[in-house]
Amino acid sequence: MAQTDSKVLVLGALAGVAGVSLAVVCYQNFRSRRRGSCLGFQFHHTNEQGYGLTLVDGPGLPSGQAEVLDRLEALIQCVSELKDEMKALKNALPSLQDQVREEFRGREEARRTGSLHRTTPTRRKRTAATVAEARATGRSSEEAESEGGYMTALTDSEEDELSDAEERDQEHPVDKLSLLIEQIDRLHQGCESDKRESLNILLEQREEFGQNSTFLWRLTRAYCDVHDISLTLEEKKTYAETGKKVGEEAVSLNPTCAESHQWYAIMCGIMAEYDTIQNKIKNGYVFKDHLDKAIELKPQDPLSYYLLGRWCYAVSQLSWIERKVASTLFGEPPSATVEDALKNFLKVEELHPAYSKLNYVFLAKCYKDLGQCEKAKKMCQAACSMSAESKENEEAQKELSLLCPALGV
C-alpha cells in the first residue's frame, strides 16, 4: 500500500467519525432542551480514547424514542471502537511500509544468494570481465554486475540449464593424461634425444599416472626405445629388465589392453638377447602367448603381425641344440615354419602397404628360403627404395647388403 493511499484512507475514516460525533452533539443539545420531560443521557468521556452515554433520570419517554436512543448509544460505541482501530492503524502505517520493504529486500537477497551458488566458473569469469570493462569505461561496478553478472535477462530455467552444462564441463576438464600421451607419442617418433626425453617425462609422471595401463605401456615402449639407442651392454640390459617389469605390470593392470600385451611381448623378446638358452626359450613362449592375445584384442594392428612373423622366422631357424633344450624343459619345443612367417609378413603388407623397410627384408628372406628368388628380388628392390633414416632401417640396410648379392640384385 502506498503512503498517500494510506493517509487518504485514515482521513476518510476520521471524517466519518467526526460526522457521527457532530450528529450526536446536535442531538444532545436538542435533548437538553427537553430534559424536563424525558429520560436524558449525558455525553461524556469513558476513557482516554472514546466516548460513552450515561442515562439520567427524567420523565418517561415513548417506546419508539427509547429504542432510537438505544440504537444511537450502540452506534456511538461502535464509532468509538472504530476510532481506536483507526488510530492504531495510523500509528502502524509507517512501520508497516518498512516491514514490507525489509521483507522484499530479504527475498531479493535470498534469490541473489541462490543464483550465486549456482554460478559456475565460466559465469564468474564472464562477470569479472564485464566489471573490468566497466571500470575501464568509467561505469560503476553495480552497473557492470547488472549487465554481466547475476541480474541477467535469463529466465530461471535457462540459468539452471546453463549452470548444469557448465558444471558438466567442469567435471570433465581438459584431460592432463591425454595431453601427456599426445606429447609422448610425438616424442616417440622423434630423434634419440626425443626418445630419452620421453622416458624422463614418463618417469616424472609415474607417481600420478602409474595405475593407468595406457600410461604404463607407453613407459614400456620408452624403455624399449632407449634400450635400442643405448651404447653399452650394461645399459641395454638394465633398460630391458626394467621395461619388462613395467610391461608385466601394465598387463596385470588391464588384461584387455592390446598394446600392453604387445609391448610386454617385445620386452620379453629383447630380454632373450641377454638370457641363458633356458630363459630365452621361456621368453619365446611368453612372447608368442602375448602376441596372440594382442592380435585377438586388436586384429588390425600391423605391428603385431610383423612381430609374430619375426617370431615364426626365428623359431624356424632354431638350431638342433635349442630345440632339444626346449623339448627337455617344456615337453614340446616352439613350432613355426617359414611359411608361417611369410603369411604374417604378407598380412602386414595387406594392412599397411610399405609398412617398413625391415618387413620387405624379411619377405625377401622368406621367399629366398622357399626358393622363390624372383619374388625375393622384388622385395629387396622395394626395401632399397625406402630411406634408412631410423636405427631400424639401418639394421635393414645391413641385411640388404648381404641379401642382395646373394640374389643378384
Coordinates of C-alpha atoms in Angstrom, one line a residue:
M1 CA 0.0 0.0 0.0
A2 CA 1.4 3.4 -1.0
Q3 CA 1.8 6.0 1.8
T4 CA -0.5 8.6 0.1
D5 CA -3.3 6.0 -0.2
S6 CA -3.0 5.1 3.4
K7 CA -3.3 8.8 4.5
V8 CA -6.4 9.2 2.4
L9 CA -7.9 6.1 4.0
V10 CA -7.2 7.4 7.5
L11 CA -8.5 10.9 6.8
G12 CA -11.7 9.5 5.3
A13 CA -12.3 7.3 8.3
L14 CA -11.6 10.2 10.7
A15 CA -14.0 12.4 8.8
G16 CA -16.7 9.8 9.1
V17 CA -16.1 9.5 12.8
A18 CA -16.3 13.3 13.2
G19 CA -19.6 13.4 11.3
V20 CA -21.2 10.9 13.5
S21 CA -19.8 12.7 16.6
L22 CA -21.3 16.0 15.4
A23 CA -24.7 14.4 14.9
V24 CA -24.5 13.1 18.5
V25 CA -23.6 16.5 19.8
C26 CA -26.5 18.1 18.0
Y27 CA -28.8 15.5 19.2
Q28 CA -27.6 16.1 22.8
N29 CA -28.3 19.9 22.5
F30 CA -31.7 19.1 21.2
R31 CA -32.3 16.7 24.0
S32 CA -31.1 19.1 26.7
R33 CA -33.9 21.5 25.9
R34 CA -36.4 18.7 26.6
R35 CA -34.6 17.4 29.8
G36 CA -37.5 18.0 32.0
S37 CA -39.9 15.8 30.1
C38 CA -37.9 12.8 29.2
L39 CA -35.2 10.4 30.3
G40 CA -31.9 12.0 29.2
F41 CA -28.4 10.9 28.5
Q42 CA -25.2 12.6 29.3
F43 CA -22.4 12.5 26.6
H44 CA -19.0 12.1 28.4
H45 CA -15.6 10.6 28.1
T46 CA -15.5 7.0 29.1
N47 CA -11.7 6.7 28.8
E48 CA -8.9 8.5 27.1
Q49 CA -9.8 7.3 23.6
G50 CA -13.6 7.1 23.4
Y51 CA -16.9 8.4 24.3
G52 CA -20.0 7.0 26.1
L53 CA -23.6 7.6 27.1
T54 CA -24.9 7.9 30.7
L55 CA -28.6 7.8 31.3
V56 CA -30.1 10.3 33.7
D57 CA -33.4 10.4 35.5
G58 CA -36.3 12.1 33.9
P59 CA -39.9 11.7 32.9
G60 CA -40.5 8.6 30.8
L61 CA -40.2 8.5 27.0
P62 CA -42.4 6.9 24.5
S63 CA -41.2 3.4 23.5
G64 CA -40.2 4.5 20.0
Q65 CA -37.9 7.2 21.2
A66 CA -36.3 4.9 23.8
E67 CA -35.5 2.4 21.0
V68 CA -33.9 5.2 19.0
L69 CA -31.8 6.2 21.9
D70 CA -30.6 2.6 22.4
R71 CA -29.5 2.3 18.8
L72 CA -27.8 5.7 19.0
E73 CA -25.9 4.6 22.0
A74 CA -24.8 1.4 20.2
L75 CA -23.8 3.4 17.2
I76 CA -21.7 5.8 19.3
Q77 CA -20.0 2.8 20.9
C78 CA -19.1 1.3 17.5
V79 CA -17.8 4.7 16.3
S80 CA -15.6 4.9 19.4
E81 CA -14.2 1.4 18.7
L82 CA -13.7 2.3 15.1
K83 CA -11.8 5.4 16.1
D84 CA -9.5 3.3 18.3
E85 CA -8.8 0.9 15.5
M86 CA -8.1 3.8 13.0
K87 CA -5.7 5.4 15.4
A88 CA -3.8 2.1 15.8
L89 CA -3.7 1.6 12.1
K90 CA -2.4 5.2 11.6
N91 CA 0.4 4.5 14.1
A92 CA 1.2 1.2 12.4
L93 CA 1.3 2.5 8.8
P94 CA 4.9 4.0 8.8
S95 CA 6.4 0.8 10.3
L96 CA 4.3 -1.4 8.0
Q97 CA 5.9 0.1 5.0
D98 CA 9.3 -0.5 6.5
Q99 CA 8.4 -4.1 7.3
V100 CA 7.2 -4.7 3.7
R101 CA 10.3 -3.1 2.3
E102 CA 12.6 -5.3 4.6
E103 CA 10.7 -8.4 3.7
F104 CA 11.0 -7.7 0.0
R105 CA 14.7 -6.9 0.4
G106 CA 15.2 -10.2 2.3
R107 CA 13.6 -12.2 -0.5
E108 CA 15.7 -10.4 -3.1
E109 CA 18.9 -11.2 -1.2
A110 CA 17.9 -14.9 -0.9
R111 CA 17.3 -15.1 -4.7
R112 CA 20.6 -13.5 -5.4
T113 CA 22.4 -15.8 -3.0
G114 CA 20.8 -18.8 -4.7
S115 CA 22.0 -17.5 -8.1
L116 CA 25.5 -17.0 -6.7
H117 CA 25.6 -20.6 -5.5
R118 CA 24.5 -21.8 -9.0
T119 CA 27.1 -19.7 -10.7
T120 CA 29.8 -21.7 -12.4
P121 CA 33.4 -20.6 -13.0
T122 CA 32.6 -19.7 -16.6
R123 CA 29.9 -17.2 -15.5
R124 CA 32.1 -15.8 -12.8
K125 CA 34.8 -15.2 -15.4
R126 CA 32.2 -13.6 -17.7
T127 CA 31.1 -11.3 -14.8
A128 CA 34.6 -10.4 -13.9
A129 CA 35.4 -9.5 -17.5
T130 CA 32.3 -7.3 -17.6
V131 CA 33.2 -5.5 -14.4
A132 CA 36.7 -4.9 -15.6
E133 CA 35.4 -3.5 -18.8
A134 CA 33.0 -1.2 -16.8
R135 CA 35.9 0.1 -14.8
A136 CA 37.9 0.8 -18.0
T137 CA 34.9 2.8 -19.4
G138 CA 34.1 4.6 -16.2
R139 CA 30.9 2.8 -15.3
S140 CA 30.2 1.6 -11.7
S141 CA 30.6 -1.9 -10.6
E142 CA 26.9 -2.1 -9.8
E143 CA 26.1 -1.3 -13.5
A144 CA 28.6 -3.8 -14.7
E145 CA 27.2 -6.5 -12.4
S146 CA 23.7 -5.7 -13.5
E147 CA 24.8 -6.2 -17.2
G148 CA 27.1 -9.1 -16.9
G149 CA 26.6 -10.7 -13.5
Y150 CA 23.7 -12.4 -11.8
M151 CA 20.8 -10.0 -12.8
T152 CA 20.8 -11.0 -16.4
A153 CA 17.9 -11.4 -18.8
L154 CA 18.0 -15.1 -18.5
T155 CA 15.0 -16.9 -17.0
D156 CA 15.5 -19.3 -14.1
S157 CA 15.1 -22.3 -16.3
E158 CA 17.7 -21.1 -18.8
E159 CA 20.0 -20.2 -16.0
D160 CA 19.7 -23.6 -14.5
E161 CA 20.4 -25.2 -17.9
L162 CA 23.5 -23.1 -18.4
S163 CA 24.7 -24.0 -14.9
D164 CA 24.2 -27.7 -15.4
A165 CA 26.0 -27.7 -18.7
E166 CA 28.9 -25.7 -17.3
E167 CA 29.1 -28.0 -14.2
R168 CA 29.4 -31.0 -16.6
D169 CA 32.2 -29.1 -18.4
Q170 CA 33.9 -28.5 -15.0
E171 CA 33.6 -32.2 -14.1
H172 CA 35.3 -33.1 -17.4
P173 CA 38.2 -30.6 -17.8
V174 CA 41.0 -31.0 -20.4
D175 CA 42.5 -34.3 -19.5
K176 CA 46.1 -33.9 -18.4
L177 CA 46.8 -37.6 -19.2
S178 CA 45.6 -37.1 -22.8
L179 CA 47.9 -34.1 -23.2
L180 CA 50.8 -36.1 -21.8
I181 CA 50.1 -39.1 -24.1
E182 CA 50.0 -36.8 -27.1
Q183 CA 53.3 -35.4 -26.2
I184 CA 54.9 -38.8 -25.6
D185 CA 53.6 -40.2 -28.9
R186 CA 55.1 -37.3 -30.7
L187 CA 58.5 -37.7 -29.0
H188 CA 58.4 -41.5 -29.8
Q189 CA 58.6 -40.5 -33.5
G190 CA 61.5 -38.2 -33.0
C191 CA 65.2 -38.4 -32.7
E192 CA 67.3 -40.1 -30.0
S193 CA 67.2 -37.1 -27.7
D194 CA 63.4 -37.0 -28.0
K195 CA 63.2 -40.7 -27.0
R196 CA 65.3 -40.1 -23.9
E197 CA 63.2 -37.0 -23.1
S198 CA 60.1 -39.2 -23.4
L199 CA 61.4 -41.7 -20.9
N200 CA 62.3 -38.9 -18.4
I201 CA 58.9 -37.3 -18.7
L202 CA 57.1 -40.6 -18.1
L203 CA 59.2 -41.4 -15.1
E204 CA 58.4 -37.9 -13.6
Q205 CA 54.7 -38.6 -14.1
R206 CA 54.7 -42.2 -13.0
E207 CA 53.6 -41.4 -9.4
E208 CA 50.5 -39.7 -10.7
F209 CA 49.5 -42.0 -13.5
G210 CA 51.3 -45.2 -12.6
Q211 CA 48.0 -47.1 -12.1
N212 CA 46.9 -46.4 -15.7
S213 CA 47.6 -49.1 -18.3
T214 CA 47.7 -46.6 -21.2
F215 CA 50.4 -44.7 -19.4
L216 CA 52.3 -47.9 -18.4
W217 CA 52.5 -49.5 -21.8
R218 CA 54.0 -46.2 -23.2
L219 CA 56.5 -46.3 -20.4
T220 CA 57.4 -49.9 -21.5
R221 CA 57.8 -48.6 -25.1
A222 CA 60.0 -45.8 -23.9
Y223 CA 62.3 -48.3 -22.2
C224 CA 62.4 -50.2 -25.4
D225 CA 63.3 -47.1 -27.4
V226 CA 66.1 -46.1 -25.0
H227 CA 67.4 -49.7 -25.0
D228 CA 67.8 -49.5 -28.8
I229 CA 69.8 -46.3 -28.7
S230 CA 72.0 -47.1 -25.7
L231 CA 75.6 -47.9 -26.4
T232 CA 76.8 -50.2 -23.6
L233 CA 75.6 -53.7 -22.9
E234 CA 75.0 -52.9 -19.3
E235 CA 72.7 -50.0 -20.1
K236 CA 70.8 -52.1 -22.6
K237 CA 70.3 -54.9 -20.2
T238 CA 69.2 -52.6 -17.4
Y239 CA 66.6 -50.9 -19.7
A240 CA 65.4 -54.3 -21.0
E241 CA 64.9 -55.7 -17.5
T242 CA 63.1 -52.6 -16.1
G243 CA 60.9 -52.4 -19.2
K244 CA 59.9 -56.0 -18.9
K245 CA 58.8 -55.4 -15.3
V246 CA 56.8 -52.4 -16.3
G247 CA 55.2 -54.3 -19.2
E248 CA 54.2 -57.1 -16.9
E249 CA 52.6 -54.6 -14.5
A250 CA 50.7 -53.0 -17.4
V251 CA 49.3 -56.4 -18.5
S252 CA 48.3 -57.2 -14.9
L253 CA 46.6 -53.9 -14.5
N254 CA 44.5 -54.2 -17.7
P255 CA 44.5 -57.6 -19.4
T256 CA 42.2 -56.3 -22.2
C257 CA 44.7 -53.7 -23.5
A258 CA 46.2 -54.9 -26.8
E259 CA 49.2 -52.5 -26.6
S260 CA 50.1 -53.7 -23.1
H261 CA 50.4 -57.3 -24.4
Q262 CA 52.2 -56.2 -27.5
W263 CA 54.9 -54.2 -25.7
Y264 CA 55.3 -56.7 -23.0
A265 CA 55.9 -59.3 -25.7
I266 CA 58.5 -57.0 -27.3
M267 CA 60.4 -56.7 -24.0
C268 CA 60.4 -60.4 -23.5
G269 CA 61.9 -60.8 -27.0
I270 CA 64.6 -58.2 -26.1
M271 CA 65.4 -59.9 -22.8
A272 CA 66.1 -63.1 -24.8
E273 CA 69.3 -61.5 -26.1
Y274 CA 70.7 -61.4 -22.5
D275 CA 69.4 -64.6 -21.0
T276 CA 70.5 -68.2 -21.0
I277 CA 69.1 -70.7 -23.5
Q278 CA 66.6 -71.8 -20.9
N279 CA 65.2 -68.3 -20.3
K280 CA 65.5 -67.5 -23.9
I281 CA 63.1 -70.3 -24.8
K282 CA 60.8 -69.5 -21.9
N283 CA 60.6 -65.9 -23.0
G284 CA 59.8 -67.2 -26.5
Y285 CA 56.7 -68.9 -25.2
V286 CA 55.7 -65.8 -23.3
F287 CA 56.3 -63.7 -26.4
K288 CA 54.1 -65.8 -28.5
D289 CA 51.2 -66.0 -26.0
H290 CA 51.0 -62.2 -25.5
L291 CA 51.3 -61.5 -29.3
D292 CA 48.4 -63.9 -29.9
K293 CA 46.4 -62.0 -27.2
A294 CA 47.3 -58.6 -28.8
I295 CA 46.1 -59.8 -32.2
E296 CA 42.9 -61.2 -30.7
L297 CA 42.2 -57.8 -29.0
K298 CA 43.3 -55.6 -31.9
P299 CA 43.4 -57.7 -35.2
Q300 CA 44.1 -54.7 -37.4
D301 CA 47.4 -53.7 -35.9
P302 CA 50.2 -54.4 -38.5
L303 CA 52.9 -54.3 -35.8
S304 CA 51.6 -57.4 -34.0
Y305 CA 51.7 -59.4 -37.3
Y306 CA 55.2 -58.1 -38.0
L307 CA 56.4 -59.2 -34.6
L308 CA 54.7 -62.6 -34.9
G309 CA 56.3 -63.0 -38.3
R310 CA 59.7 -62.3 -36.8
W311 CA 59.0 -64.9 -34.1
C312 CA 57.9 -67.5 -36.6
Y313 CA 61.0 -66.9 -38.7
A314 CA 63.3 -67.1 -35.6
V315 CA 61.7 -70.3 -34.5
S316 CA 62.1 -71.8 -37.9
Q317 CA 65.8 -71.1 -37.7
L318 CA 66.4 -72.6 -34.3
S319 CA 69.3 -74.9 -34.0
W320 CA 69.1 -78.6 -33.1
I321 CA 70.5 -78.0 -29.6
E322 CA 68.0 -75.2 -28.9
R323 CA 65.1 -77.4 -30.0
K324 CA 66.5 -80.2 -27.8
V325 CA 66.7 -78.0 -24.7
A326 CA 63.2 -76.7 -25.4
S327 CA 61.8 -80.2 -25.6
T328 CA 63.6 -81.2 -22.4
L329 CA 62.5 -78.2 -20.3
F330 CA 59.0 -77.7 -21.7
G331 CA 58.0 -81.0 -23.1
E332 CA 57.4 -79.6 -26.6
P333 CA 59.6 -77.0 -28.4
P334 CA 58.0 -74.0 -30.1
S335 CA 56.9 -74.8 -33.6
A336 CA 56.7 -72.5 -36.6
T337 CA 57.8 -72.6 -40.2
V338 CA 59.0 -70.2 -42.9
E339 CA 55.5 -70.4 -44.5
D340 CA 54.0 -69.2 -41.1
A341 CA 56.4 -66.3 -41.1
L342 CA 55.7 -65.4 -44.7
K343 CA 51.9 -65.4 -44.0
N344 CA 52.3 -62.8 -41.2
F345 CA 54.7 -60.6 -43.2
L346 CA 52.2 -60.6 -46.1
K347 CA 49.4 -59.7 -43.6
V348 CA 51.4 -56.6 -42.6
E349 CA 51.7 -55.5 -46.2
E350 CA 48.0 -56.1 -46.6
L351 CA 47.1 -53.9 -43.6
H352 CA 49.7 -51.3 -44.3
P353 CA 51.5 -51.3 -47.7
A354 CA 55.2 -50.3 -47.4
Y355 CA 54.9 -50.7 -43.6
S356 CA 58.7 -50.8 -43.0
K357 CA 62.0 -51.5 -44.7
L358 CA 62.5 -54.5 -42.4
N359 CA 59.2 -56.1 -43.4
Y360 CA 60.4 -56.1 -47.0
V361 CA 63.7 -57.6 -45.9
F362 CA 62.0 -60.5 -44.1
L363 CA 59.6 -61.0 -47.0
A364 CA 62.7 -61.3 -49.2
K365 CA 64.3 -63.8 -46.8
C366 CA 61.2 -66.0 -46.7
Y367 CA 60.9 -66.1 -50.4
K368 CA 64.6 -66.9 -50.8
D369 CA 64.3 -69.7 -48.2
L370 CA 61.3 -71.0 -50.1
G371 CA 63.2 -70.9 -53.5
Q372 CA 61.1 -68.0 -54.9
C373 CA 64.0 -65.9 -55.9
E374 CA 62.1 -63.5 -58.3
K375 CA 59.7 -62.5 -55.6
A376 CA 62.7 -62.2 -53.2
K377 CA 64.4 -59.8 -55.6
K378 CA 61.2 -57.7 -55.9
M379 CA 61.1 -57.4 -52.1
C380 CA 64.8 -56.4 -52.0
Q381 CA 64.2 -53.7 -54.6
A382 CA 61.2 -52.4 -52.6
A383 CA 63.3 -52.3 -49.4
C384 CA 66.1 -50.5 -51.2
S385 CA 63.7 -47.8 -52.4
M386 CA 62.9 -46.8 -48.8
S387 CA 65.1 -44.5 -46.8
A388 CA 67.3 -45.7 -44.0
E389 CA 67.0 -42.8 -41.5
S390 CA 66.0 -44.7 -38.4
K391 CA 68.1 -47.2 -36.5
E392 CA 65.7 -50.0 -37.5
N393 CA 66.2 -49.1 -41.1
E394 CA 69.9 -49.0 -40.7
E395 CA 69.6 -52.7 -39.5
A396 CA 67.5 -53.4 -42.6
Q397 CA 70.2 -51.9 -44.8
K398 CA 72.8 -54.1 -43.3
E399 CA 70.6 -57.2 -44.0
L400 CA 70.2 -56.0 -47.6
S401 CA 73.9 -55.6 -48.1
L402 CA 74.2 -59.3 -47.5
L403 CA 70.9 -60.4 -49.1
C404 CA 71.1 -58.5 -52.4
P405 CA 74.4 -60.0 -53.6
A406 CA 73.1 -63.5 -52.9
L407 CA 70.1 -62.8 -55.1
G408 CA 72.0 -61.0 -57.8
V409 CA 70.3 -57.7 -57.1

